[in-house]
PDB file of C-alpha atoms and ligand atoms in Angstrom:
ATOM      1  CA  MET A   1     -19.932  17.867  -7.213  1.00  0.00           C
ATOM      2  CA  ALA A   2     -19.257  16.900  -3.596  1.00  0.00           C
ATOM      3  CA  PRO A   3     -15.653  16.474  -2.613  1.00  0.00           C
ATOM      4  CA  ILE A   4     -14.092  12.968  -2.790  1.00  0.00           C
ATOM      5  CA  VAL A   5     -13.751  11.941   0.824  1.00  0.00           C
ATOM      6  CA  LEU A   6     -11.107   9.534   2.198  1.00  0.00           C
ATOM      7  CA  TYR A   7     -11.440   8.114   5.674  1.00  0.00           C
ATOM      8  CA  ASP A   8      -7.809   8.055   6.502  1.00  0.00           C
ATOM      9  CA  PHE A   9      -5.137   7.200   9.039  1.00  0.00           C
ATOM     10  CA  ASP A  10      -1.556   8.373   8.575  1.00  0.00           C
ATOM     11  CA  ALA A  11      -0.065   5.264  10.123  1.00  0.00           C
ATOM     12  CA  SER A  12      -1.971   3.005   7.850  1.00  0.00           C
ATOM     13  CA  PHE A  13      -0.077   1.314   4.920  1.00  0.00           C
ATOM     14  CA  PRO A  14      -3.174   0.904   2.755  1.00  0.00           C
ATOM     15  CA  CYS A  15      -4.362   4.468   3.388  1.00  0.00           C
ATOM     16  CA  THR A  16      -0.900   5.614   2.324  1.00  0.00           C
ATOM     17  CA  LEU A  17      -1.191   3.860  -1.012  1.00  0.00           C
ATOM     18  CA  VAL A  18      -4.457   5.720  -1.753  1.00  0.00           C
ATOM     19  CA  ARG A  19      -2.943   9.075  -0.807  1.00  0.00           C
ATOM     20  CA  ILE A  20       0.042   8.370  -3.038  1.00  0.00           C
ATOM     21  CA  VAL A  21      -2.086   7.556  -6.003  1.00  0.00           C
ATOM     22  CA  ALA A  22      -4.366  10.477  -5.546  1.00  0.00           C
ATOM     23  CA  ARG A  23      -1.354  12.796  -5.484  1.00  0.00           C
ATOM     24  CA  LEU A  24       0.305  11.107  -8.446  1.00  0.00           C
ATOM     25  CA  ILE A  25      -2.815  11.703 -10.549  1.00  0.00           C
ATOM     26  CA  GLY A  26      -3.564  15.092  -9.153  1.00  0.00           C
ATOM     27  CA  VAL A  27      -6.865  14.221  -7.452  1.00  0.00           C
ATOM     28  CA  GLU A  28      -7.796  16.241  -4.491  1.00  0.00           C
ATOM     29  CA  LEU A  29      -9.181  14.273  -1.528  1.00  0.00           C
ATOM     30  CA  LYS A  30     -11.018  15.603   1.514  1.00  0.00           C
ATOM     31  CA  THR A  31      -9.482  13.460   4.203  1.00  0.00           C
ATOM     32  CA  VAL A  32     -11.292  12.530   7.397  1.00  0.00           C
ATOM     33  CA  LYS A  33      -8.558  11.573   9.752  1.00  0.00           C
ATOM     34  CA  LEU A  34      -9.514   8.846  12.204  1.00  0.00           C
ATOM     35  CA  LYS A  35      -8.010   8.619  15.726  1.00  0.00           C
ATOM     36  CA  ASP A  36      -9.332   5.292  16.820  1.00  0.00           C
ATOM     37  CA  VAL A  37      -9.909   3.242  13.688  1.00  0.00           C
ATOM     38  CA  VAL A  38     -11.520   0.231  15.277  1.00  0.00           C
ATOM     39  CA  LYS A  39     -13.990   2.295  17.426  1.00  0.00           C
ATOM     40  CA  GLU A  40     -14.830   4.836  14.824  1.00  0.00           C
ATOM     41  CA  MET A  41     -15.426   2.312  11.988  1.00  0.00           C
ATOM     42  CA  ALA A  42     -17.601   0.212  14.311  1.00  0.00           C
ATOM     43  CA  THR A  43     -20.376   2.863  14.588  1.00  0.00           C
ATOM     44  CA  PRO A  44     -23.704   1.913  12.897  1.00  0.00           C
ATOM     45  CA  GLU A  45     -23.175   4.682  10.361  1.00  0.00           C
ATOM     46  CA  MET A  46     -19.705   3.668   9.369  1.00  0.00           C
ATOM     47  CA  THR A  47     -20.547  -0.043   9.462  1.00  0.00           C
ATOM     48  CA  GLN A  48     -23.441   0.612   7.065  1.00  0.00           C
ATOM     49  CA  LYS A  49     -20.898   2.447   4.711  1.00  0.00           C
ATOM     50  CA  ASN A  50     -18.299  -0.408   5.121  1.00  0.00           C
ATOM     51  CA  PRO A  51     -19.337  -3.640   6.652  1.00  0.00           C
ATOM     52  CA  GLN A  52     -15.638  -4.642   6.619  1.00  0.00           C
ATOM     53  CA  ARG A  53     -15.079  -1.716   9.097  1.00  0.00           C
ATOM     54  CA  THR A  54     -11.721  -1.001   7.536  1.00  0.00           C
ATOM     55  CA  ILE A  55     -10.059   2.023   6.144  1.00  0.00           C
ATOM     56  CA  PRO A  56      -9.182   3.333   3.682  1.00  0.00           C
ATOM     57  CA  LEU A  57     -12.712   4.039   2.712  1.00  0.00           C
ATOM     58  CA  LEU A  58     -13.487   6.285  -0.256  1.00  0.00           C
ATOM     59  CA  GLU A  59     -16.775   8.167  -0.847  1.00  0.00           C
ATOM     60  CA  ASP A  60     -17.172   9.693  -4.277  1.00  0.00           C
ATOM     61  CA  ASN A  61     -20.542  11.192  -4.774  1.00  0.00           C
ATOM     62  CA  GLY A  62     -22.570   8.350  -3.341  1.00  0.00           C
ATOM     63  CA  LEU A  63     -20.165   5.626  -4.447  1.00  0.00           C
ATOM     64  CA  ILE A  64     -18.490   4.026  -1.443  1.00  0.00           C
ATOM     65  CA  ILE A  65     -15.354   1.887  -1.898  1.00  0.00           C
ATOM     66  CA  ALA A  66     -13.240  -0.157   0.472  1.00  0.00           C
ATOM     67  CA  GLU A  67      -9.973  -1.905  -0.223  1.00  0.00           C
ATOM     68  CA  SER A  68      -6.914   0.237  -1.093  1.00  0.00           C
ATOM     69  CA  ARG A  69      -5.954  -1.388  -4.341  1.00  0.00           C
ATOM     70  CA  ALA A  70      -9.621  -1.253  -5.592  1.00  0.00           C
ATOM     71  CA  ILE A  71      -9.764   2.398  -4.607  1.00  0.00           C
ATOM     72  CA  ALA A  72      -6.466   3.061  -6.402  1.00  0.00           C
ATOM     73  CA  MET A  73      -7.627   1.279  -9.576  1.00  0.00           C
ATOM     74  CA  TYR A  74     -10.847   3.278  -9.483  1.00  0.00           C
ATOM     75  CA  LEU A  75      -9.248   6.651  -8.994  1.00  0.00           C
ATOM     76  CA  ILE A  76      -6.770   6.127 -11.866  1.00  0.00           C
ATOM     77  CA  SER A  77      -9.423   4.584 -14.169  1.00  0.00           C
ATOM     78  CA  LYS A  78     -11.806   7.493 -13.521  1.00  0.00           C
ATOM     79  CA  TYR A  79      -9.573  10.500 -12.941  1.00  0.00           C
ATOM     80  CA  ALA A  80      -5.982   9.994 -14.332  1.00  0.00           C
ATOM     81  CA  LYS A  81      -5.069  11.992 -17.438  1.00  0.00           C
ATOM     82  CA  ASP A  82      -3.540   8.835 -19.002  1.00  0.00           C
ATOM     83  CA  ASP A  83      -3.464   5.144 -18.203  1.00  0.00           C
ATOM     84  CA  SER A  84       0.148   4.704 -17.611  1.00  0.00           C
ATOM     85  CA  LEU A  85      -0.265   3.739 -13.941  1.00  0.00           C
ATOM     86  CA  TYR A  86      -3.012   1.297 -14.616  1.00  0.00           C
ATOM     87  CA  PRO A  87      -3.416   0.467 -18.377  1.00  0.00           C
ATOM     88  CA  ARG A  88      -6.769   0.102 -20.074  1.00  0.00           C
ATOM     89  CA  ASP A  89      -5.524  -2.463 -22.495  1.00  0.00           C
ATOM     90  CA  PRO A  90      -6.552  -5.854 -20.967  1.00  0.00           C
ATOM     91  CA  GLN A  91      -3.245  -7.470 -21.955  1.00  0.00           C
ATOM     92  CA  LYS A  92      -1.295  -4.798 -20.215  1.00  0.00           C
ATOM     93  CA  ARG A  93      -3.667  -4.407 -17.312  1.00  0.00           C
ATOM     94  CA  VAL A  94      -3.590  -8.098 -16.398  1.00  0.00           C
ATOM     95  CA  LEU A  95       0.201  -7.850 -15.989  1.00  0.00           C
ATOM     96  CA  VAL A  96      -0.320  -5.197 -13.439  1.00  0.00           C
ATOM     97  CA  ASP A  97      -3.168  -7.088 -11.740  1.00  0.00           C
ATOM     98  CA  GLN A  98      -1.066 -10.279 -11.390  1.00  0.00           C
ATOM     99  CA  ARG A  99       1.599  -8.312  -9.452  1.00  0.00           C
ATOM    100  CA  LEU A 100      -1.069  -6.551  -7.297  1.00  0.00           C
ATOM    101  CA  PHE A 101      -2.674  -9.911  -6.405  1.00  0.00           C
ATOM    102  CA  PHE A 102       0.789 -11.151  -5.505  1.00  0.00           C
ATOM    103  CA  ASP A 103       1.644  -8.229  -3.310  1.00  0.00           C
ATOM    104  CA  PHE A 104      -1.767  -8.482  -1.585  1.00  0.00           C
ATOM    105  CA  ASP A 105      -0.873 -12.007  -0.525  1.00  0.00           C
ATOM    106  CA  VAL A 106       2.579 -11.075   0.833  1.00  0.00           C
ATOM    107  CA  TYR A 107       0.907  -7.917   2.474  1.00  0.00           C
ATOM    108  CA  GLY A 108      -1.497 -10.373   4.313  1.00  0.00           C
ATOM    109  CA  ALA A 109       1.471 -12.296   5.803  1.00  0.00           C
ATOM    110  CA  MET A 110       3.308  -9.027   6.687  1.00  0.00           C
ATOM    111  CA  ALA A 111       0.155  -7.662   8.424  1.00  0.00           C
ATOM    112  CA  ASN A 112      -0.105 -10.802  10.387  1.00  0.00           C
ATOM    113  CA  VAL A 113       3.590 -10.380  11.561  1.00  0.00           C
ATOM    114  CA  TRP A 114       2.922  -6.720  12.370  1.00  0.00           C
ATOM    115  CA  ARG A 115      -0.174  -7.579  14.499  1.00  0.00           C
ATOM    116  CA  SER A 116       1.720 -10.298  16.402  1.00  0.00           C
ATOM    117  CA  VAL A 117       4.624  -8.026  17.139  1.00  0.00           C
ATOM    118  CA  MET A 118       2.337  -5.107  18.217  1.00  0.00           C
ATOM    119  CA  SER A 119       0.544  -7.459  20.630  1.00  0.00           C
ATOM    120  CA  GLY A 120       3.768  -8.656  22.183  1.00  0.00           C
ATOM    121  CA  LYS A 121       3.611 -12.141  20.648  1.00  0.00           C
ATOM    122  CA  PRO A 122       6.330 -13.919  18.526  1.00  0.00           C
ATOM    123  CA  PRO A 123       5.530 -13.655  14.832  1.00  0.00           C
ATOM    124  CA  ASP A 124       4.092 -16.658  13.093  1.00  0.00           C
ATOM    125  CA  HIS A 125       6.990 -18.562  11.429  1.00  0.00           C
ATOM    126  CA  THR A 126       4.983 -19.313   8.253  1.00  0.00           C
ATOM    127  CA  CYS A 127       4.131 -15.627   7.764  1.00  0.00           C
ATOM    128  CA  VAL A 128       7.808 -14.578   8.283  1.00  0.00           C
ATOM    129  CA  GLN A 129       8.867 -17.203   5.616  1.00  0.00           C
ATOM    130  CA  LYS A 130       6.089 -15.963   3.294  1.00  0.00           C
ATOM    131  CA  VAL A 131       7.334 -12.302   3.593  1.00  0.00           C
ATOM    132  CA  ASN A 132      10.945 -13.431   2.954  1.00  0.00           C
ATOM    133  CA  GLY A 133       9.702 -15.532   0.061  1.00  0.00           C
ATOM    134  CA  GLY A 134       7.974 -12.499  -1.350  1.00  0.00           C
ATOM    135  CA  LEU A 135      11.227 -10.436  -1.245  1.00  0.00           C
ATOM    136  CA  GLU A 136      13.031 -13.215  -3.012  1.00  0.00           C
ATOM    137  CA  THR A 137      10.279 -13.437  -5.637  1.00  0.00           C
ATOM    138  CA  TRP A 138      10.314  -9.749  -6.295  1.00  0.00           C
ATOM    139  CA  ASN A 139      14.016 -10.035  -6.808  1.00  0.00           C
ATOM    140  CA  ARG A 140      13.621 -12.730  -9.416  1.00  0.00           C
ATOM    141  CA  ILE A 141      10.797 -10.814 -11.165  1.00  0.00           C
ATOM    142  CA  LEU A 142      13.099  -7.760 -11.309  1.00  0.00           C
ATOM    143  CA  GLU A 143      16.059  -9.634 -12.882  1.00  0.00           C
ATOM    144  CA  GLY A 144      16.791  -7.688 -16.113  1.00  0.00           C
ATOM    145  CA  ARG A 145      13.674  -5.506 -15.643  1.00  0.00           C
ATOM    146  CA  GLN A 146      13.188  -1.973 -14.372  1.00  0.00           C
ATOM    147  CA  TRP A 147       9.599  -2.336 -13.216  1.00  0.00           C
ATOM    148  CA  LEU A 148       7.275  -5.116 -12.080  1.00  0.00           C
ATOM    149  CA  ALA A 149       4.859  -4.891 -14.940  1.00  0.00           C
ATOM    150  CA  GLY A 150       5.493  -3.520 -18.457  1.00  0.00           C
ATOM    151  CA  ASP A 151       7.948  -0.833 -19.477  1.00  0.00           C
ATOM    152  CA  ASN A 152       7.032   1.917 -17.044  1.00  0.00           C
ATOM    153  CA  VAL A 153       6.321   2.468 -13.370  1.00  0.00           C
ATOM    154  CA  THR A 154       2.723   1.339 -12.530  1.00  0.00           C
ATOM    155  CA  LEU A 155       0.427   0.969  -9.549  1.00  0.00           C
ATOM    156  CA  ALA A 156       1.912  -2.516  -9.149  1.00  0.00           C
ATOM    157  CA  ASP A 157       5.373  -0.937  -8.336  1.00  0.00           C
ATOM    158  CA  TYR A 158       3.991   1.605  -5.834  1.00  0.00           C
ATOM    159  CA  SER A 159       1.848  -0.913  -4.080  1.00  0.00           C
ATOM    160  CA  ALA A 160       4.574  -3.566  -3.764  1.00  0.00           C
ATOM    161  CA  CYS A 161       7.191  -0.988  -2.894  1.00  0.00           C
ATOM    162  CA  LEU A 162       5.075   0.077   0.032  1.00  0.00           C
ATOM    163  CA  VAL A 163       4.867  -3.528   1.297  1.00  0.00           C
ATOM    164  CA  VAL A 164       8.523  -3.946   0.915  1.00  0.00           C
ATOM    165  CA  THR A 165       9.302  -0.617   2.697  1.00  0.00           C
ATOM    166  CA  THR A 166       6.925  -1.555   5.501  1.00  0.00           C
ATOM    167  CA  THR A 167       8.712  -4.913   6.151  1.00  0.00           C
ATOM    168  CA  GLN A 168      11.790  -2.855   7.194  1.00  0.00           C
ATOM    169  CA  ILE A 169      10.195  -0.965  10.029  1.00  0.00           C
ATOM    170  CA  ILE A 170       8.567  -3.832  11.904  1.00  0.00           C
ATOM    171  CA  PRO A 171      10.386  -4.131  15.189  1.00  0.00           C
ATOM    172  CA  LYS A 172      11.733  -7.458  16.441  1.00  0.00           C
ATOM    173  CA  THR A 173      12.053  -8.827  12.837  1.00  0.00           C
ATOM    174  CA  ASP A 174      14.967  -8.816  10.535  1.00  0.00           C
ATOM    175  CA  PHE A 175      13.408  -8.366   7.035  1.00  0.00           C
ATOM    176  CA  ASN A 176      16.013  -6.822   4.845  1.00  0.00           C
ATOM    177  CA  PRO A 177      14.889  -5.896   1.254  1.00  0.00           C
ATOM    178  CA  TYR A 178      18.279  -4.241   0.692  1.00  0.00           C
ATOM    179  CA  LYS A 179      20.067  -7.592   0.651  1.00  0.00           C
ATOM    180  CA  TYR A 180      18.391  -8.279  -2.692  1.00  0.00           C
ATOM    181  CA  LYS A 181      20.219  -6.391  -5.433  1.00  0.00           C
ATOM    182  CA  ASN A 182      17.355  -6.028  -7.879  1.00  0.00           C
ATOM    183  CA  VAL A 183      14.906  -5.024  -5.126  1.00  0.00           C
ATOM    184  CA  ALA A 184      17.337  -2.437  -3.641  1.00  0.00           C
ATOM    185  CA  GLU A 185      17.888  -0.825  -7.125  1.00  0.00           C
ATOM    186  CA  TRP A 186      14.174  -0.842  -7.809  1.00  0.00           C
ATOM    187  CA  ILE A 187      13.331   0.882  -4.541  1.00  0.00           C
ATOM    188  CA  SER A 188      15.693   3.730  -5.379  1.00  0.00           C
ATOM    189  CA  ARG A 189      14.240   3.823  -8.957  1.00  0.00           C
ATOM    190  CA  ILE A 190      10.678   4.214  -7.499  1.00  0.00           C
ATOM    191  CA  GLU A 191      11.840   6.871  -4.940  1.00  0.00           C
ATOM    192  CA  SER A 192      13.420   8.782  -7.935  1.00  0.00           C
ATOM    193  CA  SER A 193      10.224   8.428  -9.953  1.00  0.00           C
ATOM    194  CA  SER A 194       8.222  10.635  -7.665  1.00  0.00           C
ATOM    195  CA  GLN A 195       8.821  13.034  -4.851  1.00  0.00           C
ATOM    196  CA  LYS A 196       5.178  12.704  -3.922  1.00  0.00           C
ATOM    197  CA  TYR A 197       5.704   9.004  -3.227  1.00  0.00           C
ATOM    198  CA  VAL A 198       8.698   9.799  -1.029  1.00  0.00           C
ATOM    199  CA  GLU A 199       6.734  12.553   0.898  1.00  0.00           C
ATOM    200  CA  GLU A 200       3.779  10.240   1.593  1.00  0.00           C
ATOM    201  CA  VAL A 201       6.115   7.448   2.730  1.00  0.00           C
ATOM    202  CA  LYS A 202       7.705   9.922   5.120  1.00  0.00           C
ATOM    203  CA  VAL A 203       4.258  10.808   6.523  1.00  0.00           C
ATOM    204  CA  PHE A 204       3.561   7.113   7.027  1.00  0.00           C
ATOM    205  CA  ARG A 205       6.871   6.425   8.701  1.00  0.00           C
ATOM    206  CA  GLU A 206       6.596   9.368  11.034  1.00  0.00           C
ATOM    207  CA  ALA A 207       2.995   8.394  12.039  1.00  0.00           C
ATOM    208  CA  THR A 208       4.098   4.775  12.776  1.00  0.00           C
ATOM    209  CA  ARG A 209       7.238   5.754  14.742  1.00  0.00           C
ATOM    210  CA  PRO A 210       5.461   6.421  18.146  1.00  0.00           C
ATOM    211  CA  ILE A 211       3.380   3.390  17.730  1.00  0.00           C
ATOM    212  CA  LEU A 212       6.327   1.165  17.047  1.00  0.00           C
ATOM    213  CA  GLU A 213       8.468   2.719  19.757  1.00  0.00           C
ATOM    214  CA  LYS A 214       6.074   1.077  22.263  1.00  0.00           C
ATOM    215  CA  VAL A 215       7.128  -2.374  21.403  1.00  0.00           C
ATOM    216  CA  LYS A 216      10.811  -1.859  20.827  1.00  0.00           C
TER     217      LYS A 216
HETATM  218  N1  GSH B 301      -7.066  -5.111   2.557  1.00  0.00           N
HETATM  219  C1  GSH B 301      -7.472  -3.823   3.122  1.00  0.00           C
HETATM  220  C2  GSH B 301      -6.884  -3.713   4.487  1.00  0.00           C
HETATM  221  C3  GSH B 301      -7.523  -2.588   5.275  1.00  0.00           C
HETATM  222  C4  GSH B 301      -7.087  -2.643   6.774  1.00  0.00           C
HETATM  223  O1  GSH B 301      -6.882  -3.661   7.356  1.00  0.00           O
HETATM  224  N2  GSH B 301      -7.061  -1.406   7.318  1.00  0.00           N
HETATM  225  C5  GSH B 301      -6.777  -1.311   8.751  1.00  0.00           C
HETATM  226  C6  GSH B 301      -6.021  -0.012   9.001  1.00  0.00           C
HETATM  227  S1  GSH B 301      -4.397  -0.196   8.349  1.00  0.00           S
HETATM  228  C7  GSH B 301      -8.067  -1.177   9.477  1.00  0.00           C
HETATM  229  O2  GSH B 301      -8.984  -0.537   8.983  1.00  0.00           O
HETATM  230  N3  GSH B 301      -8.137  -1.917  10.687  1.00  0.00           N
HETATM  231  C8  GSH B 301      -9.298  -1.852  11.402  1.00  0.00           C
HETATM  232  C9  GSH B 301      -9.886  -3.174  11.600  1.00  0.00           C
HETATM  233  O3  GSH B 301      -9.497  -4.175  10.925  1.00  0.00           O
HETATM  234  O4  GSH B 301     -10.819  -3.265  12.499  1.00  0.00           O
HETATM  235  C10 GSH B 301      -6.953  -2.694   2.218  1.00  0.00           C
HETATM  236  O5  GSH B 301      -6.001  -2.857   1.503  1.00  0.00           O
HETATM  237  O6  GSH B 301      -7.644  -1.609   2.234  1.00  0.00           O
END
């Protein structure tokens, strides 16, 4: 069997989610580290592989998958030793899915804010409100609960926690997940759940630092 290949960029939030999941379930990935994502994904060869021209992009023995959450769902469904991160039971799985669709929505707004700040423009007010609304919603969801879906940590927690963590590092914004008690406690619960998560977030933060320094 050929190795599972991940087209990857350390400073990418969605690539980080895939690396975290692969490490959590013990899947070895051969990473192809890109330097100029926009340019390298626009070649005819890569455009054919992924017409979206985005990373992460996973190649598993001829199967090519874009979209970080879809890649994570696939890796867990195919390779994890158990289904605790992404349950097989439809009634449990849909609870994880609903949280993932929610965090995808907040992520879109956060990415919009990130892009504005990086290009020297003021962030769109509606997107800022949406991110703050997301933090408030997660705080409500977590009232009296340890995890976002079900009784154990799942893909939904790791994915949403990465969005929450990323809000904090965007320069010229004042997102503060730690002002929400339930969210703050949940972040430290997730960090305690896996050293691999903590290590990959560190890789992401260190890779983004020089990029973010330029706009500070
Ligand atoms: N929804 C996608 C977002 C992927 C995405 O936007 N990736 C960025 C890197 S962080 C990218 O490839 N940007 C290049 C481009 O959009 O041209 C996912 O979760 O995988």
